[in-house]
Each structure stands twice: as C-alpha cells, then as structure tokens.
XYZ file of C-alpha atoms in Angstrom:
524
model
C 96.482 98.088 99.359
C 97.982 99.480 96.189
C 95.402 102.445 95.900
C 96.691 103.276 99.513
C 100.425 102.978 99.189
C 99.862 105.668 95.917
C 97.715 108.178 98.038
C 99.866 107.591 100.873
C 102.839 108.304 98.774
C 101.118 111.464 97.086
C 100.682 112.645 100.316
C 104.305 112.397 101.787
C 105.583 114.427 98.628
C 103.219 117.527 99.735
C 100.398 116.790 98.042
C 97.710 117.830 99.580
C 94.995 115.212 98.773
C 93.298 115.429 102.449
C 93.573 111.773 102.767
C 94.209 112.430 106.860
C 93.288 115.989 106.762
C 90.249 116.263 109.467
C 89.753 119.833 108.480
C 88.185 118.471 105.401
C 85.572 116.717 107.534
C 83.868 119.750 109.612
C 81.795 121.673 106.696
C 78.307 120.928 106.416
C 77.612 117.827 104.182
C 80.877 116.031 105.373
C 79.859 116.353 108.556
C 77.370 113.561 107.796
C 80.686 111.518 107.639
C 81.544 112.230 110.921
C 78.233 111.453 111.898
C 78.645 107.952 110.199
C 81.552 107.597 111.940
C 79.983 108.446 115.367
C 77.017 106.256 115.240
C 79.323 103.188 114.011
C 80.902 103.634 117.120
C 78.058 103.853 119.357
C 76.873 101.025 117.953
C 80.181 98.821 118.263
C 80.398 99.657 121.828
C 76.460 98.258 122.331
C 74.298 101.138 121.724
C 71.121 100.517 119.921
C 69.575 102.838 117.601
C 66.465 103.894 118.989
C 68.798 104.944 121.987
C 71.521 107.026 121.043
C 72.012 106.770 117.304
C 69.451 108.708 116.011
C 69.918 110.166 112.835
C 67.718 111.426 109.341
C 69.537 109.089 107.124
C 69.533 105.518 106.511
C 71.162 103.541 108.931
C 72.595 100.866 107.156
C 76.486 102.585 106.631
C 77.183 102.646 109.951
C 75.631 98.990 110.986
C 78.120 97.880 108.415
C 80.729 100.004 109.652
C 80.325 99.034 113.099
C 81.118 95.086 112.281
C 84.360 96.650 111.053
C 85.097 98.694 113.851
C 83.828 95.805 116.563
C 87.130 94.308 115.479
C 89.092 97.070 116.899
C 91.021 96.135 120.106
C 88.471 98.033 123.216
C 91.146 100.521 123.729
C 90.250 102.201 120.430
C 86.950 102.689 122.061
C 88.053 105.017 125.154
C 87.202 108.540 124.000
C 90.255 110.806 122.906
C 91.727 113.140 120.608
C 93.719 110.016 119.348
C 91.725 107.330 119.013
C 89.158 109.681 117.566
C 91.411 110.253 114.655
C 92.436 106.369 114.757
C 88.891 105.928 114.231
C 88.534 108.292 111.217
C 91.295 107.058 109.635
C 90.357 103.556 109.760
C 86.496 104.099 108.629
C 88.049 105.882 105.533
C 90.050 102.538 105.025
C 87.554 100.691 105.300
C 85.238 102.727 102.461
C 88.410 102.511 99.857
C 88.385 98.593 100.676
C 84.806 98.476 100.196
C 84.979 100.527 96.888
C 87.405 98.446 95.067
C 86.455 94.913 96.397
C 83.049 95.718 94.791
C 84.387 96.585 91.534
C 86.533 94.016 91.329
C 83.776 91.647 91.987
C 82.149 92.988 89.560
C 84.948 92.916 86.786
C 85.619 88.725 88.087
C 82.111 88.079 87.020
C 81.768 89.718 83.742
C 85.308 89.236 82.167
C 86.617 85.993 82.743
C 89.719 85.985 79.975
C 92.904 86.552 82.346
C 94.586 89.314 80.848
C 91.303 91.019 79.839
C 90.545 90.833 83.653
C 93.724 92.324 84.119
C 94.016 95.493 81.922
C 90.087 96.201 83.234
C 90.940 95.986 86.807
C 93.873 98.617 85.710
C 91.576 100.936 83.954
C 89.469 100.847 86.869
C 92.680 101.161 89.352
C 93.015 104.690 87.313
C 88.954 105.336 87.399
C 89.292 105.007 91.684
C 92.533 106.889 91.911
C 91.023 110.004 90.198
C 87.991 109.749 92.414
C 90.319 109.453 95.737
C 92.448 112.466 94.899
C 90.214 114.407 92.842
C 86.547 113.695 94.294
C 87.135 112.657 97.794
C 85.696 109.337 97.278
C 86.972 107.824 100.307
C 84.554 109.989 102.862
C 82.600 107.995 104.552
C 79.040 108.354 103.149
C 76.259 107.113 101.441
C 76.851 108.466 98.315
C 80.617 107.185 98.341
C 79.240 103.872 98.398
C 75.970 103.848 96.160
C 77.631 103.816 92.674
C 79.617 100.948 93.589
C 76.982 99.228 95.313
C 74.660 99.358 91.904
C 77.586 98.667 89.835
C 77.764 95.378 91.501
C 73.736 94.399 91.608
C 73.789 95.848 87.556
C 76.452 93.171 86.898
C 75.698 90.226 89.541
C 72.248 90.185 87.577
C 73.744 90.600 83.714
C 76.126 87.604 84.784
C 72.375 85.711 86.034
C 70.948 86.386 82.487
C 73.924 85.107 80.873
C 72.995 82.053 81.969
C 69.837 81.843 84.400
C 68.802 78.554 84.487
C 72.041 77.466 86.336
C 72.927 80.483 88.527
C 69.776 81.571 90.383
C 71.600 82.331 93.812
C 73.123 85.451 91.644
C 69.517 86.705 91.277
C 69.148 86.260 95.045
C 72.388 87.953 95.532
C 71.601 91.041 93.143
C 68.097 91.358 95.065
C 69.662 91.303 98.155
C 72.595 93.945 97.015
C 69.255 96.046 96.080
C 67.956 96.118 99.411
C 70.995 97.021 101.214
C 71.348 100.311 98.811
C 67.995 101.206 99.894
C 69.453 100.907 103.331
C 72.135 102.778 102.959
C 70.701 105.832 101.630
C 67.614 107.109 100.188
C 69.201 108.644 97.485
C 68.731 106.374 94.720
C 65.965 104.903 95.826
C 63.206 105.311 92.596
C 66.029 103.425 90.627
C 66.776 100.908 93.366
C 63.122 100.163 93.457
C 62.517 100.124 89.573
C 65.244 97.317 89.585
C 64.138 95.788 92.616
C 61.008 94.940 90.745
C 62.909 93.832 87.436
C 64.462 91.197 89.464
C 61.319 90.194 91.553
C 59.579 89.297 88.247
C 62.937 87.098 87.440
C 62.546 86.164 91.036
C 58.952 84.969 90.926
C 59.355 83.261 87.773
C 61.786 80.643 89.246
C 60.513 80.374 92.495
C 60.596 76.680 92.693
C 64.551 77.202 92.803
C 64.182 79.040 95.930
C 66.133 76.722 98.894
C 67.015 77.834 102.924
C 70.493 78.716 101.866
C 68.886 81.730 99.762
C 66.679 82.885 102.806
C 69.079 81.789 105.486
C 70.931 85.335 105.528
C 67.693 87.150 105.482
C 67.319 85.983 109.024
C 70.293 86.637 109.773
C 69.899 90.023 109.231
C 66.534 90.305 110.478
C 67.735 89.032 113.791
C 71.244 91.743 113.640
C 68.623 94.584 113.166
C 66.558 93.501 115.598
C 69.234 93.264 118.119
C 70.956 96.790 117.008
C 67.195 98.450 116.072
C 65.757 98.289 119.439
C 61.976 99.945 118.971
C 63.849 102.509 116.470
C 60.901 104.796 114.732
C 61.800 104.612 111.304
C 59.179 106.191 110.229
C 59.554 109.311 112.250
C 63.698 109.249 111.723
C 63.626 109.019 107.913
C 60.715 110.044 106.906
C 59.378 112.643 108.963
C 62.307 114.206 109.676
C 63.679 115.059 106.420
C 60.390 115.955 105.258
C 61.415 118.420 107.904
C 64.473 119.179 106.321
C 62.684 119.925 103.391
C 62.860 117.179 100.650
C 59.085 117.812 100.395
C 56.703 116.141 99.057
C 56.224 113.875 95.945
C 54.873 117.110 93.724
C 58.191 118.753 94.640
C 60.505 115.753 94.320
C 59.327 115.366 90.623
C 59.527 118.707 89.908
C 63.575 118.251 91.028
C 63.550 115.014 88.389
C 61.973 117.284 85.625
C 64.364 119.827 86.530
C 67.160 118.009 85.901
C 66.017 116.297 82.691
C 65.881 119.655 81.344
C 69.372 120.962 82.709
C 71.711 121.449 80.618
C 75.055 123.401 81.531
C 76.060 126.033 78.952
C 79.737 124.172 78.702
C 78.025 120.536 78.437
C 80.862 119.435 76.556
C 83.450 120.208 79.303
C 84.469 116.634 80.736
C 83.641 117.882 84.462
C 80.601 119.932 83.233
C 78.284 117.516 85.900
C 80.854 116.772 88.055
C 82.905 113.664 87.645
C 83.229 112.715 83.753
C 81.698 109.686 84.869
C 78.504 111.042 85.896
C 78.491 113.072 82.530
C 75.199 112.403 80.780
C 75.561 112.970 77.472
C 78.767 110.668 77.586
C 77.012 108.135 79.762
C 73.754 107.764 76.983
C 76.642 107.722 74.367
C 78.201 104.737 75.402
C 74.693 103.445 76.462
C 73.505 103.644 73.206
C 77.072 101.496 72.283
C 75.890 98.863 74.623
C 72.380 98.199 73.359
C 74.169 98.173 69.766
C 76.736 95.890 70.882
C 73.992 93.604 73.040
C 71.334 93.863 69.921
C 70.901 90.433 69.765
C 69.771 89.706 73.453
C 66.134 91.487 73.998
C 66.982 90.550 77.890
C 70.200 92.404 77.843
C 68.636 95.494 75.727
C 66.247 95.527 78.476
C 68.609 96.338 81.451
C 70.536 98.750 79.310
C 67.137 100.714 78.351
C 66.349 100.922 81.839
C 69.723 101.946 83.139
C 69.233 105.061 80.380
C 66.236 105.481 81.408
C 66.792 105.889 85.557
C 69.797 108.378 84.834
C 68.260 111.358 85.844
C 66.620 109.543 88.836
C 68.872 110.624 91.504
C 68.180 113.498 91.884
C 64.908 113.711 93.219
C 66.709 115.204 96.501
C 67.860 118.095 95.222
C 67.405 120.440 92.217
C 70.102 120.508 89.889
C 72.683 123.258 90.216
C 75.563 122.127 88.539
C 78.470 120.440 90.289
C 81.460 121.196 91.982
C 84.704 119.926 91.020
C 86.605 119.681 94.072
C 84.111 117.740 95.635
C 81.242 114.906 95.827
C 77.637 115.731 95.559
C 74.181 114.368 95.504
C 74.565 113.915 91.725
C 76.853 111.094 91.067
C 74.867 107.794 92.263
C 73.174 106.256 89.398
C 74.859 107.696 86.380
C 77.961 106.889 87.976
C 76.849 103.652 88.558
C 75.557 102.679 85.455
C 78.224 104.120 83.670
C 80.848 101.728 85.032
C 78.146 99.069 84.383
C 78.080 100.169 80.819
C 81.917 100.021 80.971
C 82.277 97.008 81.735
C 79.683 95.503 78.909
C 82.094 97.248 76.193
C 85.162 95.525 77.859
C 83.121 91.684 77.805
C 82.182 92.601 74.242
C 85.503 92.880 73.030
C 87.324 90.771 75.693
C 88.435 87.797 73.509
C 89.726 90.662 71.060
C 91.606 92.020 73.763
C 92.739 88.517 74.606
C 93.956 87.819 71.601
C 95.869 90.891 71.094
C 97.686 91.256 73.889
C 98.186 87.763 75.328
C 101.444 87.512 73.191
C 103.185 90.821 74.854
C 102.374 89.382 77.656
C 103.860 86.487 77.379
C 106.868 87.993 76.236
C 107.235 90.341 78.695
C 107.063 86.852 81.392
C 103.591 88.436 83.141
C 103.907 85.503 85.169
C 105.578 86.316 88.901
C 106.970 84.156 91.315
C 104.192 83.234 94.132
C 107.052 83.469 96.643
C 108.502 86.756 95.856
C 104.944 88.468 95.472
C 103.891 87.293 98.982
C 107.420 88.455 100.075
C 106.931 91.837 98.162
C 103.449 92.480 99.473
C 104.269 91.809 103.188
C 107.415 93.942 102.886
C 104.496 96.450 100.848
C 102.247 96.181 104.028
C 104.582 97.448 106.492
C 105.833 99.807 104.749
C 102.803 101.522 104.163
C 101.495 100.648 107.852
C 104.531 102.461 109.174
C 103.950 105.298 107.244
C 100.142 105.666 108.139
C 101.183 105.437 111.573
C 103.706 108.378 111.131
C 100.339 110.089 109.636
C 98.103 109.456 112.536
C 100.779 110.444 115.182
C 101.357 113.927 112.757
C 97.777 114.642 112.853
C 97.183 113.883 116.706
C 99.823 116.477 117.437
C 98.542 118.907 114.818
C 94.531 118.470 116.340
C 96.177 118.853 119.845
C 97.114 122.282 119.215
C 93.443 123.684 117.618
C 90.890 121.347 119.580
C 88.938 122.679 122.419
C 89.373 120.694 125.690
C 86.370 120.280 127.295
C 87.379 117.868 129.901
C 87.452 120.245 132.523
C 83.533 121.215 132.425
C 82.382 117.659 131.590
C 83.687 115.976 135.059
C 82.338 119.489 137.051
C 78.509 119.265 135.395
C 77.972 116.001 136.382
C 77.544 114.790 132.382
C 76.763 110.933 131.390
C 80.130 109.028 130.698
C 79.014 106.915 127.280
C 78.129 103.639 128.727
C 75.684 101.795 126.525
C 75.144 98.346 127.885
C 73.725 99.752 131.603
C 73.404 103.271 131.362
C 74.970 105.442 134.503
C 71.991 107.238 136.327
C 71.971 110.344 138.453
C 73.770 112.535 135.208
C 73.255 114.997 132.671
C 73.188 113.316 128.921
C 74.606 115.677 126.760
C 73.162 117.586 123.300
C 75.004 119.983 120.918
C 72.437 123.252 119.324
C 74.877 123.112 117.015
C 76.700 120.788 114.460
C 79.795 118.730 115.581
C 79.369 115.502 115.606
C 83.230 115.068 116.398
C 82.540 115.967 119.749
C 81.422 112.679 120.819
C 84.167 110.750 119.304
C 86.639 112.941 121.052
C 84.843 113.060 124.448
C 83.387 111.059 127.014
C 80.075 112.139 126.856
C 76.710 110.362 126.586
C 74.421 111.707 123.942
C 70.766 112.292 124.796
C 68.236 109.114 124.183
C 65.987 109.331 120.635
C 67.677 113.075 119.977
C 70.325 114.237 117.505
C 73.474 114.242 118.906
C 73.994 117.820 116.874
C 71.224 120.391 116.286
C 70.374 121.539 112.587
C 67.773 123.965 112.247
C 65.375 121.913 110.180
C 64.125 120.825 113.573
C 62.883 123.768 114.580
C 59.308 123.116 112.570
C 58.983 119.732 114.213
C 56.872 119.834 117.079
C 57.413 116.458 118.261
C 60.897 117.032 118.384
C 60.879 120.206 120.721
C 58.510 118.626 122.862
C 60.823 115.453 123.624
C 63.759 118.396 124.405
C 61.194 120.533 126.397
C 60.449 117.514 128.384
C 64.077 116.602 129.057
C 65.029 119.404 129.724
C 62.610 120.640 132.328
C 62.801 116.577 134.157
C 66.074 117.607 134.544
C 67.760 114.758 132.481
C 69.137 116.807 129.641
C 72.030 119.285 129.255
C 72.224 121.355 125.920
C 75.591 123.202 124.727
C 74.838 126.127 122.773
C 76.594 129.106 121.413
C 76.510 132.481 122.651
C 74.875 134.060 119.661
C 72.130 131.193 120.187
C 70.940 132.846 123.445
C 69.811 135.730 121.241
C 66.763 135.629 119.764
C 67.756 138.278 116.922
C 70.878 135.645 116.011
C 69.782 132.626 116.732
C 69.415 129.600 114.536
C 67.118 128.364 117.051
C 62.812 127.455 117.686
C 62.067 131.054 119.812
C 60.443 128.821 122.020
C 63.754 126.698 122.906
C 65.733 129.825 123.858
C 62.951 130.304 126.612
C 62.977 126.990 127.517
C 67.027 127.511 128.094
C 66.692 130.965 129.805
C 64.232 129.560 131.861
C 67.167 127.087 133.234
C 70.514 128.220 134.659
C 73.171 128.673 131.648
C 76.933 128.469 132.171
C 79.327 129.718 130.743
C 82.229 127.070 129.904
C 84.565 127.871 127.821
C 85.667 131.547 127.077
C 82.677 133.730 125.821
C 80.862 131.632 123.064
C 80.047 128.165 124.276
C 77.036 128.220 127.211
C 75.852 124.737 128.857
C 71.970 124.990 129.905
C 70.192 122.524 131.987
C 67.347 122.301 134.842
C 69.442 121.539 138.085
C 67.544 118.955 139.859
C-alpha cells in the first residue's frame, strides 16, 4: 500500500511514471501484458485453455491472475472501454502486491532481529520503488515476476539448511515455488531446473518425512489445471510454436549462453551498463564472492552460492545479448536479478546482530514503537485516500481512451460475430481473429475469440503449417471471421503466409472502418 500511495503521489505532481498510462502497453513485448491480462479474464469468466486462451507462453501468470480477478464483482466482466482499463489497472495491482509480499517473505525468514528486519524491508522498499518508476516493474509479465519468485525459493531453501532436520515442509515449499517459475515462463528455466534438482536430492534424502499435508496441494493443483486445461496441447503451444518464433534449437540456444558469457559492454562499469544495477554482473559476482567468504564455514551454504554464480548467465538462452535498455524491462534481468537480492539478503543475516546492536538504541530513543490504534486509524484513513485518488485516475484515463479508441460496436452487432460466452458457447456466429497484434481488443469488446487460435496474429506463424491449416479450415466451414489491415490484402506489403491472403480473397472482405481495417469471412 505504501509503494502505491508514493507512485500514486509521483504521478499527481506530473510525473510521468506510466503507472495508468495504457499507451505504454501497445508496443510489441508489452503487448504480452495485455495478453496476460486477456487470457486471465477469459479464464475468470469460465473459458478453458485449450478453447480460447491459446497463447506461446507459459500459462501459469494468468491462472494466477484469474483467481484474483474471479473476485471481481461480474460487472467488471461486461466488455467496455471502462472496465477494460479497470481491469488493467487492477492486474498491475495485483503484480506490485505480488512483488513485495514475496520479498518480504523472504526478508521474515532470513532476518529475524526486529529492527534488522526493519531497515532491510526499507532498503528493499527503495530497491522496488526504483524498479516501479524507473523499470516498469509493475507490467504484468513473466519476467516482472521471475526474480522475485527465485528470490523467494533461493531463501525458503537457505532458511531449510539452516536447520533441516526440523523444517522439511520449507524444502517442499521451495520445490514447489520451483515448479511454479517453470510455469510461469520459460525464461529461466536451465536455472530453475539446475535447482530443482539440488532440492530433489535434499528431497530424496528425507523422504521418510514426506506426510499428505506436503502432497495435499499438489492435487489441488492438479485438479485446478485440469479443470482450467481442458485437452490444452502443450506441447504444440509452447514448444512448437516458439520454435516457430524462432528460439531455435538447443545448438542455437547455447550459442546465445556463450554469447553472453563473453559480452562485455565497453562502459561495464556504468551502474546501468546491463540494465538494472541489479542485474549488473560484475557487481552481482562481487558481492557473490562476499557471500561465500562470509558463509566459508558452511560447505552447504558455499554450495548454493557457487551455483547461483554459476547460473548467472543462464537466462539468456532466449535471446542473444545486445545490451539493455534503460527505460525499460528486458529478457535479461531474471536470474541475476534474482540471485542478487538473494545474495543481499545473506550480507544483511551476516551482519544482522551487528546491525541490531547498533541501532536498537536510536531506536529506542526515537520511541519506534507506535500506537496499534492510531496505525490502524492512519492506514484506513491511508486506504481511502489513495483509493479515491486511483479512482480519479481510472475515470481520467476512461475519458482520455474515449477520445483515441476505435469503436467497433457498430460492425460487430451487423456481422453476426460471437458475443464471449464461455460456459455454453452461442452457435450460428462468426468467432472473431485479429492478423494483427491487439490483444486489447478483446478486453474492450464483446467479441468471442476463435477456438485453439491466437487471438492476435504475429508473423512467426506463417512457417507453421498446422497452424494455417486449422485457419484454412475455419475459415472456408464458415465459422471464422479474420480482421485484417488494408496493407495485409497486398501481397507486396503484407506481413502475411501468401497462401492466407488467397484464402481471404477467396471470401468476401468488408470494409469496416474507414480505409485500413477489412473483415474477411466465408458467408455461409
């Protein structure tokens, strides 16, 4: 709530951190956030994802979002300009609450002395803030989540080795924070799995320990994907498909990793030279190299730091290094960001009774200690404050998106499109896909995407035969509609398969809104 009030607050003195700015959320990688967003929807309103939530990325970000957004009162789920923006405002919420509740989680278990616990969770207060206004960290995607994710397996498991022969269920709980970063995203996933089997031989060791309780919400889960997976492919959805997109194959991805070992950007020193200081590696092995000194005596503690050194440049098997940008996130902050608040949070334990010890008698004089009543009154009084003045946001944006966003009401009710109703389908209709990338559309219309296709085109598709077959065949049944732009109905300027602009032509292709935006489909 605190984080909030401050970006709220920077906000409403002009500065312009994008914290409700939608514009920020239409160019190409953040449009996987609004593609997050979409699918979280979908879900919460009962659609399964080998239906309509079909996506190349991991799914697990927007089942968890979805539990969050289930909560919302149904009226939030009516398609609008509105509630769209309600909706993107409140998954951004829910990704700052995420982000802090897992470091401070993290900073409960490893630093027990009060006011040590204190000036950490301060430090890290500071650590967040710069992310939020200077890194966008509150976008709703994978890699805003990853870091924070590891950072809380890392130290759940240093707190189990700290003591392991009394608190097992923390192994079970760092193996189980393991699996859902594989599940949210992909991109950390050689380090994921190089930890995943550090803790299975940890695991394995004590099995005897091993009770329901610690299985119990494996079921659980098992039985939520079950109900939300449907028959999902996900072998064709995540892996086939981004081979598509061109991640390649495991030749090329370790040719990226090599890469990157060897980069090295001519200003290296610069504190932003790899994007976030955090993710800086020299200063990351630094004060990795400080931990194993300071943890010298432990050969189980050395061993987690070597291999947190050792998986830094693990990341970025997606992508070959090109040096980051400061204004914004990119694939290379996961696991050095990760570790390095990991590693942060060793030097703080190591000298936390120091840092007790010196500071508890300030404290004391200063009378740290605040009345229970008067902080409950001060943080309800806190909460509507700042709820008032997110409201004022969300109304100032509504009006603003009013003015630039396409209506497209008047062409969906004339073509006979699919309203979005999940539980029993409507029959008789058009379902609706976009040759081209805005996922908002769906949050801001009433429109059924088309079953086991992207809601958006990209043109990786266009090598992936299965893919134009399944829109060849809905299309020509008559079941499928397909917005394109103008230039899309050219070969010459197309970013379209040749052989899908025939399949369109061959249909009847309207024109519905001024000259650029044509809806194709095979009248029945």
């Amino acid at each position: 709530m605190s984080i909030l009030a401050i970006l709220v607050i920077f906000q409403s003195k002009g500065t312009d951190i994008g914290l409700f700015d939608l514009g920020k959320w239409r160019y190409v990688h953040i449009g996987d956030a609004s593609e997050n967003i979409k699918n979280a929807l979908f879900l919460a309103k009962g659609g399964k994802l080998n239906e309509y939530v079909t996506s190349n990325h991991m799914p697990g970000l927007y089942l968890y979002l979805s539990l969050f957004i289930s909560f919302l009162p149904n009226d939030f789920y009516t398609n609008s300009l509105s509630n769209s923006v309600v909706i993107l405002t409140f998954s951004s919420f829910v990704t700052i609450f995420t982000l802090v509740s897992l470091c401070f989680l993290s900073i409960n278990l490893l630093l027990k002395e009060a006011i040590t616990n204190i000036i950490t969770k301060i430090v890290f207060f500071l650590v967040l803030l710069n992310l939020f206004l200077s890194f966008d960290y509150f976008r709703v995607l994978s890699e805003t989540y990853l870091p924070f994710i590891q950072l809380s397996y890392l130290s759940i498991f240093f707190y189990y080795l700290q003591d392991s022969k009394n608190r097992f269920r923390f192994l079970v709980s760092a193996i189980y924070l393991v699996g859902f970063s594989i599940f949210f995203g992909l991109t950390n996933f050689f380090a994921d799995m190089i930890f995943l089997s550090l803790f299975a031989v940890f695991f394995l060791k004590e099995a005897r320990k091993i009770r329901i309780i610690h299985i119990l919400p494996a079921f659980l889960l098992i039985i939520f994907l079950s109900l939300k997976s449907g028959n999902f492919n996900y072998h064709y959805w995540i892996i086939e498909t981004n081979k598509a997109q061109g991640l390649g194959s495991g030749i090329v991805m370790f040719e990226n990793i090599l890469g990157n070992i060897l980069y090295w950007p001519e200003k290296w020193y610069s504190p932003n030279a790899f994007g976030p200081i955090y993710d800086h590696q020299f200063y990351i092995l630094l004060l990795g190299i400080l931990c194993i000194y300071l943890k010298r005596k432990s050969l189980r503690s050395i061993l987690v730091l070597v291999i947190c050194l050792f998986i830094l440049p693990l990341d970025s098997w997606r992508i070959q290094e090109q040096g980051n940008v400061l204004g914004s996130q990119t694939y290379k902050t996961d696991v050095n960001m990760g570790v390095c608040f990991f590693f942060m949070l060793v030097v703080f334990q190591k000298f936390s009774i120091q840092i007790q010890r010196t500071l508890q008698i300030p404290f004391h004089k200063l009378n740290f200690e605040v009345n229970l009543y008067f902080y409950r009154f001060a943080m309800i009084v806190a909460f509507f404050i700042l709820s008032f003045r997110v409201l004022s946001y969300i109304t100032k944006f509504i009006e603003i998106e009013r003015q630039v966003t396409i209506n497209h009401s008047h062409w969906i009710s004339q073509e006979n499109i699919c309203k979005q109703k999940f539980i029993r389908p409507n029959d008789g209709c058009y379902c609706l896909a976009l040759m081209y990338w805005d996922q908002d559309f769906f949050l801001r219309n009433d429109v059924r995407p088309c079953v086991n296709q992207f809601a958006a085109y990209s043109p990786h598709l266009n090598s992936d035969e299965r893919y134009l077959n399944l829109v060849k065949e809905s299309f020509l049944n008559g079941k499928a509609a397909y917005l394109l732009n103008r230039s899309d109905l050219n070969n010459e300027t197309s970013i379209l398969n040749p052989k899908l602009i025939d399949l369109f032509k061959s249909g009847k292709c309207k024109q519905v809104h001024e000259d650029y935006l044509f809806l194709c489909k095979n009248e029945k």
